[in-house]
Amino acid sequence: MPVPRWARGITPVLAAAAVLAVAHWLLAESPFFIYVSSLVGVNVILAVSLNIVNGMTGQFSIGHAGFMAVGAYIAGKLSLEMRDTAVSFLPEAASDQLFFILSLLAGGSAAALCGFLVGLPSLRLRGDYLAIVTLGFGEIIRVIVQNTPALGAALGLSGIPQSASLFSVWFCVFVTVLVARRIASSAHGRSLWAIREDEVAAEAMGVNTTAYKVRAFVISSFFAGVAGGLFAHFVPIINPNSFTFVKSMEVVVMVVAGGLGSTTGAIVAAVALTLLPEGLRSTFTAVGGGNAGLAQKVDQIRMPIYGLLLVALMLARPQGLFGTREVWDVLPRWLPRRRKGTA
Amino acid sequence: MHRILTGGIVVLAALFAAGCEKKTSTQTETPATGTTGQTGVQTTGTTGSAGTEGSAGTAGTAGAPATGDVILLGEVGSLTGAQATFGISTRNGVELALNEANAEGGVKGHKLAVRVYDDQSKPEEAANAATRLITQDHVKIIIGEVASTNSIAMAHKAQPAKVPMITPSSTNEGVTAIGDYIFRVCFIDPFQGFVMAKFSRDHLKSTRAAVLRDTRSDYSMGLSEVFTRKFTEMGGKIVATEAYAQGDTDFRSQLTAIRSAKPEAIYVPGYYNDVGIIARQARELGIKVPLLGGDGWESEKLWELGGSAVVGSYFSNHYSPEDPSPRVQNFIAAYKKAYGGVPDSLAALAYDAARVGIEAMRRAPSLETSAIRDAIAQTKDFPGVAGTITLDEKRNAIKPAVVVQVGDTSSKYVATITP
Amino acid sequence: MSDLVQHLINGIATGTIYALVALGYTMVYGVLKLINFAHGDVMMVGVYFGYATAFQLGRAARTTLWGVLLIFLVAMAACALLGFIIERFAYRPLRDKPRLTALITAIGISFALSYGFQLDFGPLPGAAPRAFPEVIRPTEWLVLGDRDVVVWNWQVISLLIAAALMFILQYLVYRTRFGRAMRAVSFDHRVAGLMGIPTDRVIAITFMLGSALAAGAGLLYAIKDTAVQPLMGLYVGLKAFVAAVVGGIGQVPGAMVGALLLGLIEEFVVGYTASSWREAVAFGVLIVVLLVKPEGLFGRVAAEKV
């Protein structure tokens, strides 16, 4: 059945919404699974959004946690302030969700604004400088939050209504992946790839590199902000220590390991690297006979191994797991598409 | 088309905004109704069902669930990270209590075991660990944490899940306020701050004091506030208040500012790893007045980090190993035998917390977490090593505090202050 | 007023330490065009080696001149070796690959080192902070007024050691044949190779020198602040990098001036506001400099050739 043109954009979204609603209802009784999968979802959003800048545009941004922090704190604070109000003609649950969506959008927009402010001056500079500036921005955000009593200062912000659910997290994941995919296969995306390949040549071909780079940066920060907002709504307390340089590096590892430029790679790596510690912890707790000592040691080893993994990856396979390939380029088409000119 | 859409959105937004009003019922933490988040407040472990549900599809179901022979307790502590001695002492205390209980036959015919997780001195890891204990390991009671910030994070998870949590040594008032499933076996900071204020006024006869607090710790901020208030109420004057962030290594600017205010004592309610360095740098800068502190100083590492600079300073604590009562001395002997070395108050409090929990489980009519909670709440005159424990209606313990002076290698008892 | 002078002295003391680390960064950047993220962590490794040596020497031996020299020597040698290994096995294979790859590798090594040293099995020290054994007994060398301004012996000694190391470096870079080779390689390493300069060797030695300097800086830092823990290198490294950029990356005198400036600004900001702003200062300065004069104080605007 052919999909009419006006619905082509929205159909996958509706389909995903339906699938997720079913999944949500089925899995409602497993809080730990919901918690872990929400964590996975947030990391996937972070990785896919960072891939837009680091992968598709070939820049090097290592301050992603800073945008996440902006989103988390703005969304969280907004939710916190609005927790006692409700829209009168809606059931309370719907009203809560509405405010939740608004907070997410606010968080994402604030992060996007920061992306603009950070990106505009620094994207004019050479690659290495962008890395340091983004890192610095992440740190400055963290320090600002630490010194702001209204945001909980160093002790953290707690009491944020926990309105995030399996559905909302994974719906956002889906939207992020969809946007990333559509950017990659669009004319806009082709300009980004051109910048990644050879910036000078792209400029010579008439691509306004700075404008495109800033745009990519802003989109990427928006989603990072949304991820942060989601995060704030399923953890009991957010504090500046959750958004340090280390978190940024974890996302970078995911993107690089998955393949700079591959959305699929980012997703796979994010899922694997988030589930791995939990899986290891469970296995080693069982193996260690209930004593978590071995699991704890394994947990500690995880971090230096990430570092060595990065090094090994760069030496042996710098293009990462998937390179720039995507899974949807490889899988046969499930939905028959009407090709132009054929019956 | 666009215009209709935009117009529609504006109208909707206006409607919603007009409809906004205060909610009539005030919600409690993560309620079971009305949020699509963590649905179904699970009373975990009530029927002791095997813990296969809820594992995130990853390898292995965690160890022995609360079924059959073994009753599982959970513990979260900082076994690594900057305050590592806290976690290790706590774990030792809990293990000792459990071993003794098992030797006596366990609880209701079951043996006891404890699942310990490390939170690396970070609150989000503590919350994570608490979630795992509740949903994966299905523990009956959670013991933890030492640092108030971490305990608060954990309590936010334990309360909605209705798993009783006993913190052995978190003194910040806010911890038990989170809900009726959260208990503590130590005194609270409003009392502790008062203790040092009283000590410095009555024993040291100081009239001018300065405060140097840690902005990254609920504990430190809370204590400094109480001290400031009480000291002023008792007729003293706070001449300077400075702040640092946990993990800082250079306190000279703050100490220089304090020095110019010429205090007779400096209250430093922080953790031992920072206090050691602060003491050193204070002495270097020529500050000779004694430093005063709270139970966050309690660690054998205080001497390693502080050297001779800490000697002569005072801090408030939960118990002193010099206490001659047989209860305390037996505990110290058993601890020395098992772990070598004299137990610090964290180990003593952990021992007490575990024993309060075990005793409650013995008294409770069933092993449902709600029954255990009620039994814990009724704890009265419990003979603890770190003082007799009676829990008040806010689930805090009313106990006296001791003030000790830092000696060359260990602390010496100076005074007891009762509430 | 006396507060101001005290802050000035403290700022200079911190600045010289940053300068030593910044010099290492700048040298490596000069020859490899690589930001060596792992530099700060190499410094941290050196400090732990120094700690171990000081511990072994015992209280009496380590406060003598020979004891101190030995501690410095061991730490610097260990770092030089580490620098050599890192360069040889992680950076050299990537020399002709895009810079991003090498940057990621550097970050990987930084992570591996700083988190590796937080483990506590085997010889690894663990995350808990330790106190660096007393090497220089703190005595006041200059006291003005009623302790309004105090200059400590270790501050002066630290300044002297830092200055000595910097002068040695200056001499090396500008007045020896090897220094000329270094500068040639930093200008264009392919052409330098064609001219008969053993580029690999020059780069390796530059790395070793930079790492040794970092070790010296680390020890001075440990003597100043006593607390030693595995994450100490991360922030010092970043600040030193900012200092190098502020002064003009690749320029030796720039690194020194930039570092001193950064040390002073940091000390004043922290002294007059709160210590929790310390980390933001360096990055704030960086952003300002990058907006206003991205090539740094002493840097030359390099036209990018297509």
CSV table of N, CA, C and O in Angstrom, one decimal, chain A residues 24 28-33 35-36 83-90 92-93 96-99 142 146 154-155 158 162-165 234 236-237 239 241-242 278-279 281-283 285-286 290 292 296 299-300, chain B residues 15-16 19-23 25 27 30 34-39 42 54-56 58-61 63 79-80 115-118 120 123-125 127-128 131-132 135-136 149 153 156-157 215-218 221:
chain,number,residue,atom,x,y,z
A,24,HIS,N,6.2,-0.6,26.3
A,24,HIS,CA,6.1,0.1,27.6
A,24,HIS,C,5.1,-0.7,28.5
A,24,HIS,O,5.4,-1.0,29.6
A,28,ALA,N,6.2,-2.9,32.1
A,28,ALA,CA,6.0,-1.9,33.1
A,28,ALA,C,6.4,-2.4,34.5
A,28,ALA,O,6.6,-1.6,35.4
A,29,GLU,N,6.5,-3.7,34.7
A,29,GLU,CA,6.7,-4.3,36.0
A,29,GLU,C,8.2,-4.5,36.3
A,29,GLU,O,8.5,-5.1,37.3
A,30,SER,N,9.1,-4.0,35.5
A,30,SER,CA,10.5,-4.3,35.8
A,30,SER,C,11.3,-3.0,35.9
A,30,SER,O,11.9,-2.6,34.9
A,31,PRO,N,11.3,-2.5,37.1
A,31,PRO,CA,11.9,-1.1,37.2
A,31,PRO,C,13.4,-1.2,36.9
A,31,PRO,O,14.0,-0.2,36.4
A,32,PHE,N,14.1,-2.3,37.2
A,32,PHE,CA,15.5,-2.3,36.9
A,32,PHE,C,15.8,-2.3,35.4
A,32,PHE,O,16.7,-1.5,34.9
A,33,PHE,N,15.0,-3.1,34.7
A,33,PHE,CA,15.1,-3.1,33.2
A,33,PHE,C,14.8,-1.7,32.7
A,33,PHE,O,15.6,-1.2,31.8
A,35,TYR,N,15.2,1.1,34.2
A,35,TYR,CA,16.3,2.0,34.5
A,35,TYR,C,17.5,1.8,33.6
A,35,TYR,O,18.0,2.8,33.0
A,36,VAL,N,17.9,0.6,33.4
A,36,VAL,CA,19.0,0.3,32.6
A,36,VAL,C,18.8,0.7,31.1
A,36,VAL,O,19.6,1.3,30.5
A,83,ARG,N,6.2,21.4,39.6
A,83,ARG,CA,5.7,20.1,40.0
A,83,ARG,C,4.3,20.2,40.7
A,83,ARG,O,3.6,19.3,40.9
A,84,ASP,N,4.0,21.4,41.2
A,84,ASP,CA,2.8,21.5,42.0
A,84,ASP,C,1.7,22.2,41.2
A,84,ASP,O,0.6,22.4,41.7
A,85,THR,N,1.9,22.4,39.9
A,85,THR,CA,0.8,23.0,39.1
A,85,THR,C,0.4,22.0,38.1
A,85,THR,O,1.1,21.0,37.8
A,86,ALA,N,-0.9,22.1,37.7
A,86,ALA,CA,-1.4,21.2,36.7
A,86,ALA,C,-2.4,21.9,35.8
A,86,ALA,O,-3.0,23.0,36.2
A,87,VAL,N,-2.6,21.5,34.6
A,87,VAL,CA,-3.6,22.0,33.8
A,87,VAL,C,-4.9,21.4,34.2
A,87,VAL,O,-5.1,20.2,34.2
A,88,SER,N,-5.9,22.3,34.5
A,88,SER,CA,-7.1,21.8,35.2
A,88,SER,C,-7.9,20.9,34.4
A,88,SER,O,-8.5,20.0,34.9
A,89,PHE,N,-8.0,21.0,33.1
A,89,PHE,CA,-9.0,20.2,32.4
A,89,PHE,C,-8.3,18.9,31.8
A,89,PHE,O,-9.0,18.1,31.1
A,90,LEU,N,-7.1,18.6,32.2
A,90,LEU,CA,-6.5,17.4,31.8
A,90,LEU,C,-6.3,16.5,33.1
A,90,LEU,O,-6.1,17.0,34.1
A,92,GLU,N,-4.3,14.4,35.7
A,92,GLU,CA,-3.0,14.8,36.3
A,92,GLU,C,-1.8,14.2,35.5
A,92,GLU,O,-0.8,14.8,35.3
A,93,ALA,N,-2.0,12.9,35.2
A,93,ALA,CA,-0.9,12.2,34.5
A,93,ALA,C,-0.5,12.9,33.2
A,93,ALA,O,0.6,13.2,32.9
A,96,ASP,N,1.2,16.2,33.8
A,96,ASP,CA,2.6,16.0,34.1
A,96,ASP,C,3.4,15.7,32.9
A,96,ASP,O,4.5,16.3,32.7
A,97,GLN,N,2.9,14.9,32.0
A,97,GLN,CA,3.7,14.5,30.8
A,97,GLN,C,3.8,15.8,29.9
A,97,GLN,O,4.9,16.0,29.3
A,98,LEU,N,2.8,16.6,29.9
A,98,LEU,CA,2.9,17.8,29.1
A,98,LEU,C,4.0,18.7,29.6
A,98,LEU,O,4.8,19.2,28.8
A,99,PHE,N,4.0,18.9,30.9
A,99,PHE,CA,5.1,19.7,31.5
A,99,PHE,C,6.5,19.1,31.2
A,99,PHE,O,7.5,19.8,31.0
A,142,ARG,N,30.0,23.2,34.4
A,142,ARG,CA,30.0,22.4,35.6
A,142,ARG,C,30.3,23.4,36.8
A,142,ARG,O,29.7,23.3,37.8
A,146,GLN,N,28.0,24.5,40.0
A,146,GLN,CA,28.5,24.2,41.3
A,146,GLN,C,28.4,25.5,42.2
A,146,GLN,O,28.3,25.3,43.4
A,154,ALA,N,26.9,22.3,44.7
A,154,ALA,CA,27.6,21.1,44.6
A,154,ALA,C,26.9,19.9,45.1
A,154,ALA,O,27.2,18.8,44.8
A,155,LEU,N,25.8,20.2,45.8
A,155,LEU,CA,25.1,19.0,46.5
A,155,LEU,C,24.1,18.4,45.5
A,155,LEU,O,23.6,17.3,45.8
A,158,SER,N,17.7,17.7,43.7
A,158,SER,CA,16.9,16.5,43.8
A,158,SER,C,15.4,16.9,43.9
A,158,SER,O,15.0,18.0,44.0
A,162,GLN,N,9.8,12.3,38.6
A,162,GLN,CA,10.4,11.3,37.7
A,162,GLN,C,9.5,10.9,36.6
A,162,GLN,O,8.9,9.8,36.6
A,163,SER,N,9.3,11.8,35.7
A,163,SER,CA,8.3,11.6,34.7
A,163,SER,C,8.8,10.8,33.4
A,163,SER,O,8.0,10.5,32.6
A,164,ALA,N,10.0,10.5,33.4
A,164,ALA,CA,10.5,9.8,32.2
A,164,ALA,C,10.1,8.4,32.3
A,164,ALA,O,10.0,7.8,33.3
A,165,SER,N,9.8,7.8,31.1
A,165,SER,CA,9.3,6.4,31.1
A,165,SER,C,10.0,5.7,29.9
A,165,SER,O,10.7,6.4,29.1
A,234,PHE,N,14.9,10.6,35.4
A,234,PHE,CA,14.8,9.2,35.9
A,234,PHE,C,15.9,8.9,36.9
A,234,PHE,O,15.9,7.8,37.4
A,236,PRO,N,17.4,10.0,40.8
A,236,PRO,CA,16.9,10.8,41.9
A,236,PRO,C,17.5,12.1,42.2
A,236,PRO,O,16.9,13.0,42.7
A,237,ILE,N,18.8,12.2,41.8
A,237,ILE,CA,19.5,13.4,42.1
A,237,ILE,C,20.5,13.7,41.0
A,237,ILE,O,21.2,12.8,40.6
A,239,ASN,N,23.9,15.9,40.0
A,239,ASN,CA,24.8,16.8,40.5
A,239,ASN,C,26.0,17.0,39.5
A,239,ASN,O,26.1,16.1,38.6
A,241,ASN,N,28.9,16.3,39.3
A,241,ASN,CA,29.8,15.2,39.0
A,241,ASN,C,29.3,14.2,38.0
A,241,ASN,O,30.1,13.4,37.5
A,242,SER,N,28.0,14.3,37.6
A,242,SER,CA,27.6,13.3,36.6
A,242,SER,C,27.9,13.8,35.2
A,242,SER,O,27.8,13.1,34.2
A,278,GLU,N,27.1,-3.2,33.4
A,278,GLU,CA,26.1,-3.9,34.2
A,278,GLU,C,26.2,-5.4,34.0
A,278,GLU,O,26.1,-6.1,35.0
A,279,GLY,N,26.4,-5.8,32.8
A,279,GLY,CA,26.5,-7.2,32.5
A,279,GLY,C,27.7,-7.8,33.3
A,279,GLY,O,27.6,-8.9,33.9
A,281,ARG,N,29.1,-6.7,35.9
A,281,ARG,CA,28.8,-6.6,37.3
A,281,ARG,C,28.0,-7.8,37.7
A,281,ARG,O,28.3,-8.5,38.7
A,282,SER,N,26.9,-8.1,37.0
A,282,SER,CA,26.1,-9.2,37.3
A,282,SER,C,26.8,-10.5,37.2
A,282,SER,O,26.8,-11.4,38.1
A,283,THR,N,27.6,-10.7,36.1
A,283,THR,CA,28.3,-12.0,36.0
A,283,THR,C,29.3,-12.2,37.1
A,283,THR,O,29.4,-13.2,37.7
A,285,THR,N,29.4,-10.8,40.0
A,285,THR,CA,28.9,-11.0,41.3
A,285,THR,C,28.4,-12.5,41.5
A,285,THR,O,28.7,-13.1,42.5
A,286,ALA,N,27.9,-13.0,40.4
A,286,ALA,CA,27.5,-14.4,40.5
A,286,ALA,C,28.7,-15.3,40.6
A,286,ALA,O,28.7,-16.2,41.4
A,290,GLY,N,28.4,-14.1,45.2
A,290,GLY,CA,27.6,-13.2,46.0
A,290,GLY,C,28.4,-12.1,46.5
A,290,GLY,O,27.8,-11.1,46.9
A,292,ALA,N,30.6,-8.9,46.1
A,292,ALA,CA,30.7,-8.1,44.9
A,292,ALA,C,32.2,-7.6,44.7
A,292,ALA,O,32.4,-6.7,43.9
A,296,GLN,N,33.5,-5.5,41.6
A,296,GLN,CA,34.0,-4.2,41.8
A,296,GLN,C,35.3,-3.9,41.2
A,296,GLN,O,35.6,-2.9,40.6
A,299,ASP,N,34.8,-3.6,37.6
A,299,ASP,CA,34.3,-2.2,37.3
A,299,ASP,C,35.4,-1.2,37.2
A,299,ASP,O,35.5,-0.3,36.4
A,300,GLN,N,36.4,-1.3,38.1
A,300,GLN,CA,37.5,-0.4,38.2
A,300,GLN,C,38.4,-0.5,36.9
A,300,GLN,O,38.9,0.4,36.4
B,15,LEU,N,-4.8,27.9,25.9
B,15,LEU,CA,-5.8,27.1,26.7
B,15,LEU,C,-5.1,26.4,27.9
B,15,LEU,O,-5.5,26.5,29.0
B,16,PHE,N,-3.9,25.8,27.6
B,16,PHE,CA,-3.2,25.1,28.6
B,16,PHE,C,-2.7,26.0,29.7
B,16,PHE,O,-2.8,25.7,30.9
B,19,GLY,N,-5.3,27.0,31.9
B,19,GLY,CA,-5.8,25.9,32.7
B,19,GLY,C,-4.9,25.5,33.8
B,19,GLY,O,-5.2,24.7,34.7
B,20,CYS,N,-3.7,26.2,33.9
B,20,CYS,CA,-2.7,25.8,34.9
B,20,CYS,C,-3.1,26.2,36.3
B,20,CYS,O,-3.5,27.3,36.5
B,21,GLU,N,-3.0,25.3,37.2
B,21,GLU,CA,-3.4,25.7,38.5
B,21,GLU,C,-2.6,24.8,39.5
B,21,GLU,O,-2.1,23.8,39.1
B,22,LYS,N,-2.6,25.2,40.7
B,22,LYS,CA,-1.9,24.4,41.7
B,22,LYS,C,-2.6,23.0,41.8
B,22,LYS,O,-3.8,22.9,41.9
B,23,LYS,N,-1.8,22.0,42.1
B,23,LYS,CA,-2.4,20.7,42.3
B,23,LYS,C,-3.0,20.6,43.6
B,23,LYS,O,-2.5,21.2,44.6
B,25,SER,N,-3.7,17.8,45.5
B,25,SER,CA,-3.0,16.9,46.4
B,25,SER,C,-1.5,17.0,46.2
B,25,SER,O,-1.0,17.0,45.1
B,27,GLN,N,2.0,15.7,46.1
B,27,GLN,CA,2.5,14.4,45.8
B,27,GLN,C,3.7,14.1,46.7
B,27,GLN,O,4.5,14.9,47.0
B,30,THR,N,8.1,10.1,43.9
B,30,THR,CA,7.7,9.1,42.9
B,30,THR,C,6.5,8.3,43.2
B,30,THR,O,6.6,7.1,43.5
B,34,GLY,N,-0.2,8.4,38.7
B,34,GLY,CA,0.0,9.7,38.0
B,34,GLY,C,1.3,9.8,37.3
B,34,GLY,O,1.4,10.8,36.5
B,35,THR,N,2.2,9.0,37.5
B,35,THR,CA,3.4,9.1,36.7
B,35,THR,C,3.6,7.8,35.9
B,35,THR,O,3.4,6.7,36.4
B,36,THR,N,4.1,8.0,34.7
B,36,THR,CA,4.3,6.8,33.9
B,36,THR,C,5.7,6.3,34.1
B,36,THR,O,6.2,5.5,33.4
B,37,GLY,N,6.4,6.8,35.1
B,37,GLY,CA,7.8,6.4,35.4
B,37,GLY,C,7.9,5.0,36.1
B,37,GLY,O,7.3,4.0,35.6
B,38,GLN,N,8.5,5.0,37.2
B,38,GLN,CA,8.7,3.7,37.8
B,38,GLN,C,7.3,3.2,38.4
B,38,GLN,O,6.9,3.5,39.5
B,39,THR,N,6.6,2.6,37.5
B,39,THR,CA,5.2,2.2,37.9
B,39,THR,C,5.3,1.0,38.9
B,39,THR,O,6.3,0.3,39.0
B,42,GLN,N,7.1,-1.7,43.9
B,42,GLN,CA,7.3,-3.1,44.2
B,42,GLN,C,7.8,-3.3,45.7
B,42,GLN,O,8.8,-2.7,46.1
B,54,GLY,N,13.2,-8.8,35.8
B,54,GLY,CA,13.8,-7.5,35.9
B,54,GLY,C,15.3,-7.4,35.5
B,54,GLY,O,15.8,-6.4,35.5
B,55,SER,N,15.9,-8.6,35.3
B,55,SER,CA,17.3,-8.4,34.9
B,55,SER,C,17.3,-7.9,33.4
B,55,SER,O,16.6,-8.4,32.6
B,56,ALA,N,18.3,-7.1,33.2
B,56,ALA,CA,18.2,-6.4,31.9
B,56,ALA,C,18.8,-7.3,30.8
B,56,ALA,O,19.5,-6.8,29.9
B,58,THR,N,20.9,-9.3,30.7
B,58,THR,CA,22.4,-9.5,30.6
B,58,THR,C,22.7,-10.7,31.4
B,58,THR,O,21.9,-11.3,32.1
B,59,ALA,N,23.9,-11.1,31.4
B,59,ALA,CA,24.3,-12.4,31.9
B,59,ALA,C,24.0,-12.6,33.3
B,59,ALA,O,24.2,-11.7,34.2
B,60,GLY,N,23.5,-13.7,33.6
B,60,GLY,CA,23.4,-14.2,35.0
B,60,GLY,C,22.4,-13.4,35.9
B,60,GLY,O,22.4,-12.2,35.9
B,61,THR,N,21.7,-14.2,36.7
B,61,THR,CA,20.9,-13.5,37.7
B,61,THR,C,21.8,-13.4,38.9
B,61,THR,O,22.5,-14.4,39.3
B,63,GLY,N,23.5,-13.7,42.2
B,63,GLY,CA,23.6,-14.6,43.4
B,63,GLY,C,22.4,-15.2,44.0
B,63,GLY,O,21.4,-15.5,43.4
B,79,LEU,N,34.2,2.0,49.0
B,79,LEU,CA,35.3,1.1,49.3
B,79,LEU,C,36.6,1.6,48.5
B,79,LEU,O,37.7,1.3,48.8
B,80,THR,N,36.3,2.5,47.6
B,80,THR,CA,37.5,3.1,46.9
B,80,THR,C,37.2,4.6,46.8
B,80,THR,O,36.1,5.0,47.3
B,115,ARG,N,25.3,-8.4,50.6
B,115,ARG,CA,25.8,-8.0,49.3
B,115,ARG,C,26.3,-6.6,49.4
B,115,ARG,O,25.6,-5.7,49.8
B,116,VAL,N,27.6,-6.5,49.1
B,116,VAL,CA,28.3,-5.2,49.3
B,116,VAL,C,28.6,-4.6,47.9
B,116,VAL,O,29.2,-5.2,47.1
B,117,TYR,N,28.2,-3.3,47.7
B,117,TYR,CA,28.6,-2.6,46.5
B,117,TYR,C,29.4,-1.4,46.8
B,117,TYR,O,29.1,-0.7,47.8
B,118,ASP,N,30.3,-1.1,45.9
B,118,ASP,CA,31.1,0.1,46.1
B,118,ASP,C,30.5,1.3,45.4
B,118,ASP,O,30.1,1.1,44.2
B,120,GLN,N,32.3,4.3,45.2
B,120,GLN,CA,33.4,5.1,44.8
B,120,GLN,C,33.3,6.6,45.3
B,120,GLN,O,33.7,7.5,44.7
B,123,PRO,N,27.6,10.1,44.7
B,123,PRO,CA,26.2,9.8,45.0
B,123,PRO,C,25.4,9.1,43.9
B,123,PRO,O,24.5,8.3,44.2
B,124,GLU,N,25.8,9.4,42.6
B,124,GLU,CA,25.0,8.7,41.6
B,124,GLU,C,25.3,7.2,41.6
B,124,GLU,O,24.4,6.4,41.3
B,125,GLU,N,26.5,6.9,41.9
B,125,GLU,CA,26.8,5.4,42.0
B,125,GLU,C,26.1,4.8,43.2
B,125,GLU,O,25.7,3.7,43.2
B,127,ALA,N,23.2,5.7,44.4
B,127,ALA,CA,21.8,5.5,44.0
B,127,ALA,C,21.7,4.3,43.1
B,127,ALA,O,20.8,3.5,43.2
B,128,ASN,N,22.6,4.2,42.2
B,128,ASN,CA,22.7,3.0,41.3
B,128,ASN,C,22.8,1.7,42.0
B,128,ASN,O,22.0,0.8,41.8
B,131,THR,N,19.6,0.9,43.7
B,131,THR,CA,18.6,0.4,42.8
B,131,THR,C,18.9,-1.1,42.5
B,131,THR,O,18.0,-1.9,42.5
B,132,ARG,N,20.2,-1.4,42.3
B,132,ARG,CA,20.5,-2.8,42.1
B,132,ARG,C,20.2,-3.7,43.2
B,132,ARG,O,19.6,-4.8,43.1
B,135,THR,N,16.2,-4.0,43.3
B,135,THR,CA,15.5,-4.6,42.2
B,135,THR,C,16.1,-5.9,41.7
B,135,THR,O,15.5,-6.8,41.2
B,136,GLN,N,17.4,-6.0,41.8
B,136,GLN,CA,18.1,-7.2,41.4
B,136,GLN,C,18.3,-8.2,42.5
B,136,GLN,O,18.1,-9.4,42.3
B,149,THR,N,25.5,12.9,51.7
B,149,THR,CA,25.1,13.1,50.3
B,149,THR,C,24.8,11.8,49.6
B,149,THR,O,23.8,11.7,48.9
B,153,ALA,N,20.9,10.2,48.4
B,153,ALA,CA,20.7,9.7,47.0
B,153,ALA,C,20.1,8.3,47.1
B,153,ALA,O,19.1,7.9,46.4
B,156,HIS,N,16.4,8.2,48.4
B,156,HIS,CA,15.4,8.5,47.4
B,156,HIS,C,15.0,7.2,46.6
B,156,HIS,O,14.0,7.2,45.9
B,157,LYS,N,15.8,6.2,46.6
B,157,LYS,CA,15.5,5.0,45.9
B,157,LYS,C,14.8,4.0,46.9
B,157,LYS,O,14.0,3.2,46.5
B,215,THR,N,32.0,22.9,50.4
B,215,THR,CA,30.8,23.1,49.7
B,215,THR,C,30.2,21.9,49.0
B,215,THR,O,29.1,21.9,48.4
B,216,ARG,N,31.0,20.8,48.9
B,216,ARG,CA,30.5,19.7,48.1
B,216,ARG,C,29.9,18.6,49.0
B,216,ARG,O,29.6,17.5,48.6
B,217,SER,N,29.7,19.0,50.3
B,217,SER,CA,29.2,18.0,51.2
B,217,SER,C,28.0,18.5,52.0
B,217,SER,O,28.2,19.5,52.7
B,218,ASP,N,26.9,17.8,51.9
B,218,ASP,CA,25.7,18.2,52.7
B,218,ASP,C,26.1,18.3,54.2
B,218,ASP,O,25.7,19.1,54.9
B,221,MET,N,28.2,21.4,55.1
B,221,MET,CA,27.4,22.6,55.0
B,221,MET,C,26.4,22.6,56.2
B,221,MET,O,26.3,23.7,56.9
